PDB file of C-alpha atoms in Angstrom:
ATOM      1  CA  UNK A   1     -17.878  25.453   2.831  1.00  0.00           C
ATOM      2  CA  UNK A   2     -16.467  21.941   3.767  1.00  0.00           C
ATOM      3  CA  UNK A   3     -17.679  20.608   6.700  1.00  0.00           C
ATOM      4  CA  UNK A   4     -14.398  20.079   8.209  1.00  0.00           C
ATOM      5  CA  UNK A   5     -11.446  21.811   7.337  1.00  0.00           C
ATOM      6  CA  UNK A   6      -8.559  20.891   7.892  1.00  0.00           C
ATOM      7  CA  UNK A   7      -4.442  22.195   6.709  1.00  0.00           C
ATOM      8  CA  UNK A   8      -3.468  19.337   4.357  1.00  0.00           C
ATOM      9  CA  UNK A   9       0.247  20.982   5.297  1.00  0.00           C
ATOM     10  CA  UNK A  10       2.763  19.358   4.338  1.00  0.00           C
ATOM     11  CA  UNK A  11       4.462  19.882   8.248  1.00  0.00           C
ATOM     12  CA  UNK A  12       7.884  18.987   8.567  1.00  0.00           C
ATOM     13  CA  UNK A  13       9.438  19.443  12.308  1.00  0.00           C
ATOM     14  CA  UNK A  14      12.669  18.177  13.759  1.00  0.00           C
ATOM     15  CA  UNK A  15      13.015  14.634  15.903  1.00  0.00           C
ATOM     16  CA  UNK A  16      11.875  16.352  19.449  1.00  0.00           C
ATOM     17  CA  UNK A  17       9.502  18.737  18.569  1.00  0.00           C
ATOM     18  CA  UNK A  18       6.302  19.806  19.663  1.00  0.00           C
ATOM     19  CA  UNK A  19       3.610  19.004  16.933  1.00  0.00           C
ATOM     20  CA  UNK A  20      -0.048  21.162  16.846  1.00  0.00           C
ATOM     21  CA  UNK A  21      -2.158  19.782  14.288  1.00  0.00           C
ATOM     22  CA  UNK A  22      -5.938  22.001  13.823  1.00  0.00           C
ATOM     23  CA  UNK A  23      -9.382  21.064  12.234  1.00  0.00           C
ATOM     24  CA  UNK A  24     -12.339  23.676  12.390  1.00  0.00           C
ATOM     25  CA  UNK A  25     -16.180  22.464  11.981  1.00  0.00           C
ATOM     26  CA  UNK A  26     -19.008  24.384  10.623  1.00  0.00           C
ATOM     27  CA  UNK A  27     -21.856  22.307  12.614  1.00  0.00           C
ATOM     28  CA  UNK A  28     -22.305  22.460  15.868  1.00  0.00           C
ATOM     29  CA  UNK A  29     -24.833  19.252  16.044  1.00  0.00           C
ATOM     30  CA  UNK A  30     -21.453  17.099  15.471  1.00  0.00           C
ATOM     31  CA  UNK A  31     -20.717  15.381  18.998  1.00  0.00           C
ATOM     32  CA  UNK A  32     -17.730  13.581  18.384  1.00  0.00           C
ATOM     33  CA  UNK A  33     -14.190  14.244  17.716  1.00  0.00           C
ATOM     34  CA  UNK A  34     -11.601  11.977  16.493  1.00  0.00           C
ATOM     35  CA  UNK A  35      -7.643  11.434  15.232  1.00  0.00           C
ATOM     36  CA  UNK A  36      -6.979   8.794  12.974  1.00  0.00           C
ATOM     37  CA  UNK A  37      -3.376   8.145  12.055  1.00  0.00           C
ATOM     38  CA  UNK A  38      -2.801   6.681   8.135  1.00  0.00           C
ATOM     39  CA  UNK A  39       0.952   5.567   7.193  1.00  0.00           C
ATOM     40  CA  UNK A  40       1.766   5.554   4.046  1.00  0.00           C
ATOM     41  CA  UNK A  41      -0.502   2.693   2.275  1.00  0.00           C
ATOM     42  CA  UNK A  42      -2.677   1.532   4.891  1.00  0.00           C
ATOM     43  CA  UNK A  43      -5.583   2.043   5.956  1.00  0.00           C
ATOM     44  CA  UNK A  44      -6.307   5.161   8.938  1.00  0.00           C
ATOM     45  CA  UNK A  45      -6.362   3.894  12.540  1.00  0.00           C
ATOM     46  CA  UNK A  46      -8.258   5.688  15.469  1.00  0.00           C
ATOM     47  CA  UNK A  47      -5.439   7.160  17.615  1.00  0.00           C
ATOM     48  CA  UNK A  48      -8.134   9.674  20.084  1.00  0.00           C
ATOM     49  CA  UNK A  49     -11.710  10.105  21.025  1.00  0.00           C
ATOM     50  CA  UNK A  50     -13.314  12.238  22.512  1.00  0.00           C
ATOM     51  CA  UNK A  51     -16.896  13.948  22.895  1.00  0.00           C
ATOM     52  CA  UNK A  52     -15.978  16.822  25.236  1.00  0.00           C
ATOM     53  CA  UNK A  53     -14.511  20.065  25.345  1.00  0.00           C
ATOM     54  CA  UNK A  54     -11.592  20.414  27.009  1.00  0.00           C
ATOM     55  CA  UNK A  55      -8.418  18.071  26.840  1.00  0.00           C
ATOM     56  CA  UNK A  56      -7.835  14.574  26.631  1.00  0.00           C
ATOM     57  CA  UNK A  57      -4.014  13.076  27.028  1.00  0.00           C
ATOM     58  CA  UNK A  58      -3.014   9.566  25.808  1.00  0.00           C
ATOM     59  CA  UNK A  59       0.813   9.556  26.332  1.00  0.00           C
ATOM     60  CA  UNK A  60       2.429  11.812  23.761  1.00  0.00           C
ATOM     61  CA  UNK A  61      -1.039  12.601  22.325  1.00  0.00           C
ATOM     62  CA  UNK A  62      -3.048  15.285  23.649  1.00  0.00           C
ATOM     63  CA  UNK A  63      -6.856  16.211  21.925  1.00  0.00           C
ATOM     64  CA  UNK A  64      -8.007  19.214  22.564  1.00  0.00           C
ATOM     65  CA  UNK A  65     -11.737  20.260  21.846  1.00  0.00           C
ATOM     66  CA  UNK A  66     -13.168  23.959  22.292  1.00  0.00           C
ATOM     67  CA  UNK A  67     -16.954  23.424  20.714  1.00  0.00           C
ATOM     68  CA  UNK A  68     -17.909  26.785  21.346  1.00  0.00           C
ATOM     69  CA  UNK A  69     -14.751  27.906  18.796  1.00  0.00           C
ATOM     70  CA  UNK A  70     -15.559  24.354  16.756  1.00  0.00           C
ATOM     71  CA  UNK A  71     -11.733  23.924  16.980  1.00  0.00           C
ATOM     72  CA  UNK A  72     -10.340  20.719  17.537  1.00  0.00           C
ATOM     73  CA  UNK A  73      -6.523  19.854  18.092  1.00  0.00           C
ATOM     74  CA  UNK A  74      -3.924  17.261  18.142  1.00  0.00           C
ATOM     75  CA  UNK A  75      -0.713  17.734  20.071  1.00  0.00           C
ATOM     76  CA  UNK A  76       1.863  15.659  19.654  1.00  0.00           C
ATOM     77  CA  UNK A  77       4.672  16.175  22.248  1.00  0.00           C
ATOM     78  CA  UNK A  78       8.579  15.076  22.017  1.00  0.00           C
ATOM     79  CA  UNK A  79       7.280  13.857  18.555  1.00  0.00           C
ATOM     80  CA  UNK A  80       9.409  10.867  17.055  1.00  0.00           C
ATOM     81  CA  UNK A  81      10.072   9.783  13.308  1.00  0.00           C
ATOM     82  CA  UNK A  82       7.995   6.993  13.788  1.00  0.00           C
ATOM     83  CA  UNK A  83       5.280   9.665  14.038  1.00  0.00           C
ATOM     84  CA  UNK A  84       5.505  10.423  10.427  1.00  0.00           C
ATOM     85  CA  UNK A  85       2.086   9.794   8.717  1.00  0.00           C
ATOM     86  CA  UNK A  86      -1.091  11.405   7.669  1.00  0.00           C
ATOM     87  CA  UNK A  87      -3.660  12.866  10.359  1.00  0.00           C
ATOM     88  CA  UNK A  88      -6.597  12.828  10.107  1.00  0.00           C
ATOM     89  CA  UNK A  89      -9.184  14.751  11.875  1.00  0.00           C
ATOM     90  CA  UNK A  90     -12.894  13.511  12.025  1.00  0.00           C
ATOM     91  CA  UNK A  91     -16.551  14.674  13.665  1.00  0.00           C
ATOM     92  CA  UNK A  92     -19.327  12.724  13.824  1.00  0.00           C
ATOM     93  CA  UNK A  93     -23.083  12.199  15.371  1.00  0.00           C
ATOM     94  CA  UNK A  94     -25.034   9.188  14.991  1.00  0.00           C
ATOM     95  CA  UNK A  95     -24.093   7.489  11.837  1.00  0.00           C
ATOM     96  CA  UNK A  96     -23.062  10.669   9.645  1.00  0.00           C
ATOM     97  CA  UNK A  97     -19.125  10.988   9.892  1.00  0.00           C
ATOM     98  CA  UNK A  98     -16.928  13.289   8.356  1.00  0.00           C
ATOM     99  CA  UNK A  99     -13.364  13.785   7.868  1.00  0.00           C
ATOM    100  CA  UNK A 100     -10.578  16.401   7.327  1.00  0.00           C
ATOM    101  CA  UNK A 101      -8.450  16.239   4.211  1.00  0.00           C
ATOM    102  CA  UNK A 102      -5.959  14.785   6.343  1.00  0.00           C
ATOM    103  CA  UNK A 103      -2.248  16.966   7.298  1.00  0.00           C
ATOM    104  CA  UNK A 104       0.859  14.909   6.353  1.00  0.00           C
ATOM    105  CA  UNK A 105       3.108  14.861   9.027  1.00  0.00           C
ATOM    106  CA  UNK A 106       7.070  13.966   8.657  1.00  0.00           C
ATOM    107  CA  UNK A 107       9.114  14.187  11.531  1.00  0.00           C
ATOM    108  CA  UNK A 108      13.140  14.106  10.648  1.00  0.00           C
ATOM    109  CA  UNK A 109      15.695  12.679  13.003  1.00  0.00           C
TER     110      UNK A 109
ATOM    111  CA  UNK B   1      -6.207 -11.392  14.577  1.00  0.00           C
ATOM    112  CA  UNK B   2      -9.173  -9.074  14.222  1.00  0.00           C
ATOM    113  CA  UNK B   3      -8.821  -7.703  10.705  1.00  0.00           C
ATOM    114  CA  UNK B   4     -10.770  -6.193   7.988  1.00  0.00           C
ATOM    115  CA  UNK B   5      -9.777  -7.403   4.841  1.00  0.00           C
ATOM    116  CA  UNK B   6     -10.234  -6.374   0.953  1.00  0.00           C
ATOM    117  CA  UNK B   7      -9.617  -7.162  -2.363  1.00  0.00           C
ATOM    118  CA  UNK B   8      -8.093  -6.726  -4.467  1.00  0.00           C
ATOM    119  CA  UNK B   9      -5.816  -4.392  -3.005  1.00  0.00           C
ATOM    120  CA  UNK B  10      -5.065  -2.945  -6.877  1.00  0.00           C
ATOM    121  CA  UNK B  11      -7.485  -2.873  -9.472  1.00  0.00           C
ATOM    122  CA  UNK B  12      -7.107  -1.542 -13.260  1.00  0.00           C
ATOM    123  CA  UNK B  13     -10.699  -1.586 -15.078  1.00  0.00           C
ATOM    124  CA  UNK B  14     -12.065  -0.216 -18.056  1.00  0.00           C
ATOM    125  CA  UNK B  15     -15.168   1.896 -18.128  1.00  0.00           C
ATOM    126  CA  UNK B  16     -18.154   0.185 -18.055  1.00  0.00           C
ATOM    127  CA  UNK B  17     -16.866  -2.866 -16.932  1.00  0.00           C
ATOM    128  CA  UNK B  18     -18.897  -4.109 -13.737  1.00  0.00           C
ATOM    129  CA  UNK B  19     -16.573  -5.159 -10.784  1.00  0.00           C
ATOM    130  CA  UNK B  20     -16.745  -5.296  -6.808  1.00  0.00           C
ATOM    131  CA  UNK B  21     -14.583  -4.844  -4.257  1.00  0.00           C
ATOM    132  CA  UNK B  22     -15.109  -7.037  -1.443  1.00  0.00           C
ATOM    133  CA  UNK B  23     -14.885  -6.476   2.354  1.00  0.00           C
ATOM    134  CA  UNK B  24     -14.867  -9.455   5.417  1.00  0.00           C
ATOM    135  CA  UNK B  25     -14.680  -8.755   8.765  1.00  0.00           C
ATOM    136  CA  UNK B  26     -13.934 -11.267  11.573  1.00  0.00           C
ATOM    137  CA  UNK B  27     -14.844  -8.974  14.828  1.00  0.00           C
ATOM    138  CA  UNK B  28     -18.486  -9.624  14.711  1.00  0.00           C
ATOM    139  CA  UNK B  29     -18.916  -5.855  13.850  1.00  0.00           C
ATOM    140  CA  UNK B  30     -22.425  -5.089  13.315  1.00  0.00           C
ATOM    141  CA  UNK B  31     -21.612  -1.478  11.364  1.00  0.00           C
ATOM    142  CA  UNK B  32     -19.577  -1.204   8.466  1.00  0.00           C
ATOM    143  CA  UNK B  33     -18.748   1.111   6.103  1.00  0.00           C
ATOM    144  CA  UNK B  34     -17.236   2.211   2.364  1.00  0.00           C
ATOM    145  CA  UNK B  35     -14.993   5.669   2.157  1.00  0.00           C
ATOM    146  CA  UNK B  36     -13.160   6.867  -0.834  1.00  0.00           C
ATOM    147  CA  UNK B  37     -10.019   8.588  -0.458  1.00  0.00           C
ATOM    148  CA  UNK B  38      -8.775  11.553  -2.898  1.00  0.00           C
ATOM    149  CA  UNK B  39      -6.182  13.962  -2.652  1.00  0.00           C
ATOM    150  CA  UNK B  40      -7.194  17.334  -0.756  1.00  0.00           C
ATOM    151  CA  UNK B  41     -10.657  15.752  -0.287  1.00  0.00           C
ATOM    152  CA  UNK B  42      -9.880  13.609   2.594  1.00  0.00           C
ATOM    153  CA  UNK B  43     -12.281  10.163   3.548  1.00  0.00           C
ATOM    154  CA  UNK B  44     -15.571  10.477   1.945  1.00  0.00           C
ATOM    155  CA  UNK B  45     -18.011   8.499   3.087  1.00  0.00           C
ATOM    156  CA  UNK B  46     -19.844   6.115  -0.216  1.00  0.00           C
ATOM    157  CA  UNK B  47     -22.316   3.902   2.223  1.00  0.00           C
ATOM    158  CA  UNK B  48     -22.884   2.416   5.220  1.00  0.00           C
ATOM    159  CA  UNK B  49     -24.419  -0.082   7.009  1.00  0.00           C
ATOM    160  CA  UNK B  50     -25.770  -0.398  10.777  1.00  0.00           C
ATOM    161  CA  UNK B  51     -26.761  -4.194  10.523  1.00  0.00           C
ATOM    162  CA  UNK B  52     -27.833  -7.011   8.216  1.00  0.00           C
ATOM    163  CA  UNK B  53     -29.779  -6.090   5.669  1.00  0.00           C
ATOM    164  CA  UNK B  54     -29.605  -2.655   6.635  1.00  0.00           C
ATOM    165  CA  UNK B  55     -28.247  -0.081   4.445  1.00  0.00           C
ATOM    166  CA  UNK B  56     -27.647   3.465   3.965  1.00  0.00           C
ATOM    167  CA  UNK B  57     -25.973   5.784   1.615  1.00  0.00           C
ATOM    168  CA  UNK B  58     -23.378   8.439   2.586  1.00  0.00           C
ATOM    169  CA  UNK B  59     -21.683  11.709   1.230  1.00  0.00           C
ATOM    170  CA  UNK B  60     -20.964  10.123  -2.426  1.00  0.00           C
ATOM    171  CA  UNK B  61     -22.980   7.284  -3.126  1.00  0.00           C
ATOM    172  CA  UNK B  62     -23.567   7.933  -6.873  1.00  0.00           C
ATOM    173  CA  UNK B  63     -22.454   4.670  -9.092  1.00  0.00           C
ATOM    174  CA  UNK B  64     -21.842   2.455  -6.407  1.00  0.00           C
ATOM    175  CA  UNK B  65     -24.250  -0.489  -4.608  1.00  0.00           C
ATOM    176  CA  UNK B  66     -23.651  -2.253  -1.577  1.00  0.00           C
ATOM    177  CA  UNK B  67     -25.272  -5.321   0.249  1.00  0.00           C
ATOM    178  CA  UNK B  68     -25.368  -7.107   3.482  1.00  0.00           C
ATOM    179  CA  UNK B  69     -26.275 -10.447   3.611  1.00  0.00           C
ATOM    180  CA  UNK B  70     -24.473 -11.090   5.881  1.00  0.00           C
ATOM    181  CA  UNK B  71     -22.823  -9.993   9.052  1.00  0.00           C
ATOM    182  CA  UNK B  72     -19.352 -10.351   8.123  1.00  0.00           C
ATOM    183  CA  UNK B  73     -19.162  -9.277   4.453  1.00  0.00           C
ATOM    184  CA  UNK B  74     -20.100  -5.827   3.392  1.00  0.00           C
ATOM    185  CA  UNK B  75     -19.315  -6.070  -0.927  1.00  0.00           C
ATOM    186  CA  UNK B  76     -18.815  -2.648  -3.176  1.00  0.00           C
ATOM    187  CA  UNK B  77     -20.179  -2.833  -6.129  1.00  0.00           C
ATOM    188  CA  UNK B  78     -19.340   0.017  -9.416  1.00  0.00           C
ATOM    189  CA  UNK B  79     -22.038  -1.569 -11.828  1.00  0.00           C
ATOM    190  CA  UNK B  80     -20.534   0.833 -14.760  1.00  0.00           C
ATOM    191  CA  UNK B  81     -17.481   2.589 -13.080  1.00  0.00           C
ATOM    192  CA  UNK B  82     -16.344   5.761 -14.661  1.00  0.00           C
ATOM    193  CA  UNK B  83     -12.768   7.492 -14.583  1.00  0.00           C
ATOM    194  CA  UNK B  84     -14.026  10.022 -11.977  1.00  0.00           C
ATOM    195  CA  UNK B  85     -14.485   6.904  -9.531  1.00  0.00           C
ATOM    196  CA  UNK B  86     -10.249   6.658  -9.991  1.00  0.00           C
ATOM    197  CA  UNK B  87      -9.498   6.550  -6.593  1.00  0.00           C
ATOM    198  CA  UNK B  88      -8.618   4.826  -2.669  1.00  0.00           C
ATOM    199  CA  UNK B  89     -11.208   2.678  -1.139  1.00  0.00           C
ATOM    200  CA  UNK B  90     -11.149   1.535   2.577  1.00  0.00           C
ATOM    201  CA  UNK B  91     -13.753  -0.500   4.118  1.00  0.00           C
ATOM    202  CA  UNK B  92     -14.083  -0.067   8.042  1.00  0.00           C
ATOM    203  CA  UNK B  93     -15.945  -1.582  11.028  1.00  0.00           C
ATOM    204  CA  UNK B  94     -16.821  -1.266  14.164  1.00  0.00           C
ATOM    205  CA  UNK B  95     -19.022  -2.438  17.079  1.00  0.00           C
ATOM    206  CA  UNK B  96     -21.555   0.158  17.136  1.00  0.00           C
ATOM    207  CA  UNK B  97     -20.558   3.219  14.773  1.00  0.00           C
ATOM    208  CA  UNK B  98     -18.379   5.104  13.223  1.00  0.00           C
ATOM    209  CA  UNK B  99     -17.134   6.605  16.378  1.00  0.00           C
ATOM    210  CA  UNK B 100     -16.212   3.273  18.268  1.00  0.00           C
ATOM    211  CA  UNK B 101     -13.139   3.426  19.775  1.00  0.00           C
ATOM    212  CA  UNK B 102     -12.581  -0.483  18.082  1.00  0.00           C
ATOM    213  CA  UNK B 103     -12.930   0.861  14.803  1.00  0.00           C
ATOM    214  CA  UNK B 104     -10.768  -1.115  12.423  1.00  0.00           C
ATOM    215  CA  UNK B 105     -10.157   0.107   8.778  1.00  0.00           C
ATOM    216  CA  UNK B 106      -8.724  -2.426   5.668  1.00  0.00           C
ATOM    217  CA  UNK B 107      -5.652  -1.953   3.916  1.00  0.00           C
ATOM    218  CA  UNK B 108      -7.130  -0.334   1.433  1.00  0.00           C
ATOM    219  CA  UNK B 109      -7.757  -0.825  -2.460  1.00  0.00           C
ATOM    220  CA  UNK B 110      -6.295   1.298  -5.160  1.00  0.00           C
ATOM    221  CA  UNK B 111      -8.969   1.717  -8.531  1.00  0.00           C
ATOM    222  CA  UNK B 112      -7.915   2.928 -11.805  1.00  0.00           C
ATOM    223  CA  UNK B 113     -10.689   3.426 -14.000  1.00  0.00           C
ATOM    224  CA  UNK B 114      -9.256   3.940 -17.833  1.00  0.00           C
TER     225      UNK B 114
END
């Protein structure tokens, strides 16, 4: 079993929509939870962080933890085309980090 | 502009044929780090490093060397690459770790391996 698993989609959604993107984790010793965002050949860039459960809002971003589920999400609300990239979810504790396979996002006008 | 740069940013070898990939930083970032990239695999972490001098391997560190000699720099070396290591490299940094909210990734570096 990966240690993070994550739906490499691809997710397609209307200009407007209301995007949920999921990761589940096997260990619970992982502390931190991140998003990176990666367009299309570049390198990812951290978009959220957090190290709780419960919610964390940055704009149109939202990052939702539930540890005792080891569920972590990403909502993106009244999501744009410029939106359209990769996602990445990723866990970490001390210097060990891990990442999702990444879901590829497009978001059509 | 803070930046992690790489090169080169495309790269077709041969097996067996040594090479490195190199990596600068300009933030002052003591940690840095190599990831491969492969499709429905995600980032995989190769190795990593906390401070000068101080290195440490990570998920898939198998045929590849690093060093720090200095802060800034942060080198990959394939001594004898194989196809199998046919993939998308990023280096990244950041302050303190992984986690750092000024984590910075490079542009990336495409390897073909033939």
């Amino acid at each position: 079993q990966k240690e993070v698993e994550q739906d490499p989609g691809p997710l397609s959604v209307p200009e407007g929509a209301i995007v949920s993107l999921n990761c589940t984790y096997s260990n619970s010793a992982f502390q931190y939870f991140m998003w990176y965002r990666q367009y299309s050949r570049k390198g990812p860039e951290l978009l959220m962080y957090t190290y709780s459960s419960g919610n964390k809002e940055d704009g149109r971003f939202t990052a939702q933890v539930d540890k005792s589920s080891k569920y972590i999400s990403l909502f993106i609300r009244d999501s744009q085309p410029s939106d359209s990239a990769t996602y990445l979810c990723a866990i970490q504790t001390g210097a060990d980090m891990r990442f999702g396979a990444g879901t590829r996002l497009t978001v059509k006008p | 502009e803070a930046q992690v740069t790489q090169n080169p940013r495309y790269l077709i070898t041969v097996t067996g044929k040594k090479l490195t990939v190199t990596c600068s930083q300009n933030m002052n970032h003591e940690y840095m780090s190599w990831y491969r990239q492969d499709p429905g695999l995600g980032l995989r972490q190769i190795y990593y490093s906390m401070n000068v001098e101080v290195t440490d391997k990570g998920d898939v560190p198998e045929g590849y060397k690093v060093s720090r000699k200095e802060k800034r720099n942060f080198p990959l070396i394939l001594e004898s690459p194989s196809p199998n290591q046919t993939s998308l490299y990023f280096c990244a940094s950041s302050l303190s770790g992984p986690g750092d909210t000024e984590a910075f990734f490079g542009q990336g570096t495409r390897l073909t391996v033939v």
